[in-house]
Structures are given as structure tokens and as C-alpha cells.
PDB file of C-alpha atoms in Angstrom:
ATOM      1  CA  UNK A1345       6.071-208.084  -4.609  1.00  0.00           C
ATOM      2  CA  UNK A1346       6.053-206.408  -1.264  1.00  0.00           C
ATOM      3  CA  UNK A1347       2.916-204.800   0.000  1.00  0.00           C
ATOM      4  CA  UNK A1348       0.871-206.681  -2.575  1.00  0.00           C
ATOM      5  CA  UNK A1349      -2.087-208.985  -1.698  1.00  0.00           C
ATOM      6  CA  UNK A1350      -3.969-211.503  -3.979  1.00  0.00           C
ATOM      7  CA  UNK A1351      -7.693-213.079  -3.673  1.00  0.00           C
ATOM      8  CA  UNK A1352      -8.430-215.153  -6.352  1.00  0.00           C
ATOM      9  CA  UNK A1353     -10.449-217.969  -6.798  1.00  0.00           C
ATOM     10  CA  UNK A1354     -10.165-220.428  -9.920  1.00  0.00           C
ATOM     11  CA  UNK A1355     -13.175-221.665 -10.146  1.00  0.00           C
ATOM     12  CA  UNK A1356     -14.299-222.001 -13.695  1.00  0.00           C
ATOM     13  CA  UNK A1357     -11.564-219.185 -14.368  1.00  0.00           C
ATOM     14  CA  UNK A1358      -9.579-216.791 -12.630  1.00  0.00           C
ATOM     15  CA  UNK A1359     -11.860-213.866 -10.228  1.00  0.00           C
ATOM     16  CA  UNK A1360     -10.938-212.101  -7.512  1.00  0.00           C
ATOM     17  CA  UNK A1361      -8.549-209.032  -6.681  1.00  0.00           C
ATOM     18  CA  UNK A1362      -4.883-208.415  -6.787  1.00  0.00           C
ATOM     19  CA  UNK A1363      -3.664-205.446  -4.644  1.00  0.00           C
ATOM     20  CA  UNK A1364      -0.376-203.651  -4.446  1.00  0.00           C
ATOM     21  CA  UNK A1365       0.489-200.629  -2.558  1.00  0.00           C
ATOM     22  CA  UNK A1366      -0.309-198.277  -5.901  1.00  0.00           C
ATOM     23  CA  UNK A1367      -3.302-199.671  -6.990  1.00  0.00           C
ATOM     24  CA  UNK A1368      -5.747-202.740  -6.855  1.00  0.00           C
ATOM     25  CA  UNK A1369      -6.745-204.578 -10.119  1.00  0.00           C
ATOM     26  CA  UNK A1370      -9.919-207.031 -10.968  1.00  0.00           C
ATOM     27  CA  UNK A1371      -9.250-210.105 -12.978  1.00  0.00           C
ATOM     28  CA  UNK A1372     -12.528-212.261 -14.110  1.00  0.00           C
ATOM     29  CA  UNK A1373     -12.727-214.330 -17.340  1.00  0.00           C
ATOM     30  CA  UNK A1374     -14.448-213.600 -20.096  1.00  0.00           C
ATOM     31  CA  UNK A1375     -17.663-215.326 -20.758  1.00  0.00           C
ATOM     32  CA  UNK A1376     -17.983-218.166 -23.500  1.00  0.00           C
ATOM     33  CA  UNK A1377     -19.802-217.362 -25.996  1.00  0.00           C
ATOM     34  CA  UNK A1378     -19.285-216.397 -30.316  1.00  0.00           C
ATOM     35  CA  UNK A1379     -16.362-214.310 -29.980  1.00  0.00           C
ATOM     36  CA  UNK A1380     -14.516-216.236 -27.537  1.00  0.00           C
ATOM     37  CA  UNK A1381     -13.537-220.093 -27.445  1.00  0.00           C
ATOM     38  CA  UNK A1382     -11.626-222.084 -25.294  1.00  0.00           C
ATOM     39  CA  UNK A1383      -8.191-223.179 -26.768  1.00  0.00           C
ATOM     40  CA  UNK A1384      -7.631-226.725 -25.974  1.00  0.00           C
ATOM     41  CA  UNK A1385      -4.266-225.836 -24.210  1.00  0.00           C
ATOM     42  CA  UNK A1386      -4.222-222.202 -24.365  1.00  0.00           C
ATOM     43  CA  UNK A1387      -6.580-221.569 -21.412  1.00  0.00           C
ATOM     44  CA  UNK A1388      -9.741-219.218 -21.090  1.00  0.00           C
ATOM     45  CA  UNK A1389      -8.879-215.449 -22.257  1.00  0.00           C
ATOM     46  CA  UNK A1390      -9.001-213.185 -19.027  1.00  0.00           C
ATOM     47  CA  UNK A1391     -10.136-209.569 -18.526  1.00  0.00           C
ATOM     48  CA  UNK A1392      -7.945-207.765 -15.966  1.00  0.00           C
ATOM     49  CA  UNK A1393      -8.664-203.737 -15.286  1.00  0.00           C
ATOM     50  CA  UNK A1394      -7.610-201.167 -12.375  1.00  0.00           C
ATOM     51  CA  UNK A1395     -10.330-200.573  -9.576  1.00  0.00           C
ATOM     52  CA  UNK A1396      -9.998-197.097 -10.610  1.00  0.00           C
ATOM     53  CA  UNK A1397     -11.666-197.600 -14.096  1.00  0.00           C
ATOM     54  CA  UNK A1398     -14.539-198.812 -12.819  1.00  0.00           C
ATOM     55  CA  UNK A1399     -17.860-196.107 -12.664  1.00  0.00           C
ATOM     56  CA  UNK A1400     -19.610-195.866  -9.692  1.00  0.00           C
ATOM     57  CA  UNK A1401     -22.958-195.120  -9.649  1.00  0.00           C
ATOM     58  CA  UNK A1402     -24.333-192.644  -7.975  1.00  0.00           C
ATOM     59  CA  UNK A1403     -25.512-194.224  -4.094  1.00  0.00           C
ATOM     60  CA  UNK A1404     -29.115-194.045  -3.776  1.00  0.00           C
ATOM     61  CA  UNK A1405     -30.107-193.360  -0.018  1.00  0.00           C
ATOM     62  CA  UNK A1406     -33.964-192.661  -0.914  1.00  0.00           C
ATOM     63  CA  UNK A1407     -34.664-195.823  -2.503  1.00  0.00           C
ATOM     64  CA  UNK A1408     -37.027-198.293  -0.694  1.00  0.00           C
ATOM     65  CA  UNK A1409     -35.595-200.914   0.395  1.00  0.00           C
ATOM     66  CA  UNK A1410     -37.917-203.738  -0.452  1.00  0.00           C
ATOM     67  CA  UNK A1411     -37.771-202.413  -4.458  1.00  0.00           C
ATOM     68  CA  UNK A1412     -36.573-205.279  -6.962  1.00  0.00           C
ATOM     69  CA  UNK A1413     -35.364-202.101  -8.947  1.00  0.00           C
ATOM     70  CA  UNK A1414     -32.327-201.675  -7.413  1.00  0.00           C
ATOM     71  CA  UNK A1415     -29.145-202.877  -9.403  1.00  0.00           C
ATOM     72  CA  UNK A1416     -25.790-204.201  -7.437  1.00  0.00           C
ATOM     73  CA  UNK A1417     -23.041-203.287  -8.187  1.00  0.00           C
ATOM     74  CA  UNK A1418     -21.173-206.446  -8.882  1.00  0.00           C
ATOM     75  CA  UNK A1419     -17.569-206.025  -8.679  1.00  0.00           C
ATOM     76  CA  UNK A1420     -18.000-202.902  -7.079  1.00  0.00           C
ATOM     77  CA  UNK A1421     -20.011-204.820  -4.014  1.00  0.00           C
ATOM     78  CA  UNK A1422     -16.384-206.891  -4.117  1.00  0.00           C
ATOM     79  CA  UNK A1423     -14.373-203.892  -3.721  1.00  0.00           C
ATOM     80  CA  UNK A1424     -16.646-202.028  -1.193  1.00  0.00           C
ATOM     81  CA  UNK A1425     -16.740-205.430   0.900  1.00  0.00           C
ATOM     82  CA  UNK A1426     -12.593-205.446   0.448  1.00  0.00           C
ATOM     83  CA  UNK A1427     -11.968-202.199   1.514  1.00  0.00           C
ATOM     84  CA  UNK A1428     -14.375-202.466   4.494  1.00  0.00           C
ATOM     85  CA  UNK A1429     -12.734-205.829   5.952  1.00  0.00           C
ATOM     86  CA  UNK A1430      -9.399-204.371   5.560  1.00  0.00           C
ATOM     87  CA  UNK A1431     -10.168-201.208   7.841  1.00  0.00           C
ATOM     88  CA  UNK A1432     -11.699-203.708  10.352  1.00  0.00           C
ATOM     89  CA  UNK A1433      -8.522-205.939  10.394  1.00  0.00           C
ATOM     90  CA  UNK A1434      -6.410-202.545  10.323  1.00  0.00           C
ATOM     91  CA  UNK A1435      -8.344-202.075  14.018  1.00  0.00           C
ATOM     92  CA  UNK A1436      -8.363-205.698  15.521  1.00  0.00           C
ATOM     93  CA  UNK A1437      -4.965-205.638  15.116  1.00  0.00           C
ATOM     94  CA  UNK A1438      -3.769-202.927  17.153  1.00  0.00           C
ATOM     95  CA  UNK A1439      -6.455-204.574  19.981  1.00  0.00           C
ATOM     96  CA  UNK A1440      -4.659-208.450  19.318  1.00  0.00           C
ATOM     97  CA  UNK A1441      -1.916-207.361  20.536  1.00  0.00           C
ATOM     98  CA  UNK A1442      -2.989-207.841  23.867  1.00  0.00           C
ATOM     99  CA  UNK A1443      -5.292-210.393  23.529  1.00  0.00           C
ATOM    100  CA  UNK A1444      -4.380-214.193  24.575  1.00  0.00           C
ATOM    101  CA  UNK A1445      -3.987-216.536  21.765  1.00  0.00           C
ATOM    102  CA  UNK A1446      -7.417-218.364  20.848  1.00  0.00           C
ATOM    103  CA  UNK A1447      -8.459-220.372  18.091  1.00  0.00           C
ATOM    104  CA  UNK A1448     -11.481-219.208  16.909  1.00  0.00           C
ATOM    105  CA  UNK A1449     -14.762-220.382  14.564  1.00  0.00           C
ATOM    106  CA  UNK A1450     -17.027-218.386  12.635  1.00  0.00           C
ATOM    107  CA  UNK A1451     -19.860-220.024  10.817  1.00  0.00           C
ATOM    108  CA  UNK A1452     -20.890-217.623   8.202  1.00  0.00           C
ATOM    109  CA  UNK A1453     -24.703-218.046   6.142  1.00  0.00           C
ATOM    110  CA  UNK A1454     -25.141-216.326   3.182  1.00  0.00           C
ATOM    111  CA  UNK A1455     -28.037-215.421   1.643  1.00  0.00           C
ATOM    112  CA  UNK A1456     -28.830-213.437  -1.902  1.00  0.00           C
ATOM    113  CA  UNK A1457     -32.252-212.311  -3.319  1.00  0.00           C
ATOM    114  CA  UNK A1458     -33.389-212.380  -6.647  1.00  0.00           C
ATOM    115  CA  UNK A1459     -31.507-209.403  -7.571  1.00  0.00           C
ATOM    116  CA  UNK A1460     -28.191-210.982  -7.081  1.00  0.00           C
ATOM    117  CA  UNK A1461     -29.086-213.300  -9.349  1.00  0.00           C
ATOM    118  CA  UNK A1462     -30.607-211.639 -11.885  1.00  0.00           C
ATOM    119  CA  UNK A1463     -26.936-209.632 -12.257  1.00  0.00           C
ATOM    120  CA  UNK A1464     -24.847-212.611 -11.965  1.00  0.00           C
ATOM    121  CA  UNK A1465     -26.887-215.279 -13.508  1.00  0.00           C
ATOM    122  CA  UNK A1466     -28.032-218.399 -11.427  1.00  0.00           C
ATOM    123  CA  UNK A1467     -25.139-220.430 -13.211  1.00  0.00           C
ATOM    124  CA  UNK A1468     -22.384-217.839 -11.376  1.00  0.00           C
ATOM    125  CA  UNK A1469     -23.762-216.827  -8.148  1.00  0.00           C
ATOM    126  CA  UNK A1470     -21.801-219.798  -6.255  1.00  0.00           C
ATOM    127  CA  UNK A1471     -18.627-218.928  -8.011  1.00  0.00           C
ATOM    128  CA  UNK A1472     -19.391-215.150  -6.811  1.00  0.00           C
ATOM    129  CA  UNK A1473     -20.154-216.074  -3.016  1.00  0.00           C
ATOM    130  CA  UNK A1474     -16.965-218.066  -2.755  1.00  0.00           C
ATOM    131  CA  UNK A1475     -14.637-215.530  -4.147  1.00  0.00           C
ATOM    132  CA  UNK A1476     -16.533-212.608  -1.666  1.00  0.00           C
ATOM    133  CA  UNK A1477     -15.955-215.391   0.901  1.00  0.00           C
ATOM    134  CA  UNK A1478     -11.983-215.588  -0.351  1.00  0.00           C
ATOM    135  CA  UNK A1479     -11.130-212.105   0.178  1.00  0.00           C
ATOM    136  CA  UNK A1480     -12.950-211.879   3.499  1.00  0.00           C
ATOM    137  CA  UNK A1481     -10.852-214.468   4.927  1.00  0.00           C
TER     138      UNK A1481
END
């Protein structure tokens, strides 16, 4: 599909984002639990859902910043973090034009606080860091 762009990672199941020129989707498995086995050749059921029908909260800016109170957002960190790499690529390239050919290397360390994984559990923050990581590069 023209236009379209996919960052998924399949660790553990399917996560990530699948974008077309209408709309962007989220795909993440469903957790294992009662309700939901995985068939032997079937695969792990999958929840898939438009960016669109997910709530924001509302931001906010008077919060201090040290305060364990504060809830993320989850998939809606992903999205924020996708749409905010995508204007900044939407600007180098007009400037790479120019520029001379380099190979380059970017170490990247990141770091999450209790919060982080208190939302995703300590059994999925990996997983969650890797796909970010995926649809930055």
C-alpha cells in the first residue's frame, strides 16, 4: 500500500504501529490470562484499534515533576514519540539534500523510572523500549 508505514516488533507478539495516509492503527496482543489461551497453531489473539479511538487525557502542566502520581500514557507516549520523529525527519530532509553523504552512529541510553514500570509491568518494559526504539529508527 502506498503511503503506508509499519513498526512492529514481534517480540512475544505483534506491537507497534501501522500507518497509512488516512489513518494510523495500534496492534498489541492480548495478555494471557483466563479468557484467552494460546492455540497450539493458531497463534496469540491480537487487539488492533485506530489512533483515533484512543482518549487522551487531559495534559497536566502544573504537576510537579518529581510526583510518582503521574500516569503515562502508554501507547499514547508511542504515538506522541511517532508523530514527533516524523516532523523532525520531515525537516532533516529538506537540509540532506545538501549535505555530503556520511555514515553516521548514534548510541542511544534509555532509562525509565518506576512509573514506567508500574504501567507496563517489569515483565514488558523491554518489549516496550524496543518497539519505541523500532519506530524511531
Amino acid at each position: 500500500m502506498e503511503g503506508a508505514s509499519v513498526a512492529i516488533s514481534n517480540c512475544d507478539g505483534l506491537a507497534g504501529v501501522i500507518r497509512t495516509e488516512q489513518e494510523e492503527f495500534f496492534i498489541e496482543p492480548m495478555e494471557k490470562g483466563a479468557h484467552v489461551t494460546e492455540e497450539h497453531q493458531g497463534g496469540r489473539p491480537h487487539v488492533v484499534y485506530r489512533s483515533s479511538a484512543v482518549k487522551k487525557p487531559p495534559a497536566n502542566y502544573s504537576a510537579d515533576f518529581h510526583s510518582r502520581g503521574v500516569e503515562l500514557g502508554g501507547l499514547l507516549d508511542l504515538e506522541t514519540m511517532y508523530r514527533g520523529v516524523e516532523q523532525n525527519m520531515n525537516q532533516t530532509r529538506r537540509s540532506r539534500r545538501q549535505a555530503v553523504d556520511r555514515t553516521y552512529n548514534i548510541e542511544v541510553l534509555l532509562g525509565v523510572d518506576d512509573s514506567v514500570v508500574q504501567f507496563h509491568g517489569k515483565d514488558h518494559v523491554q518489549k516496550y523500549l524496543l518497539t519505541l526504539m523500532n519506530i524511531v529508527s
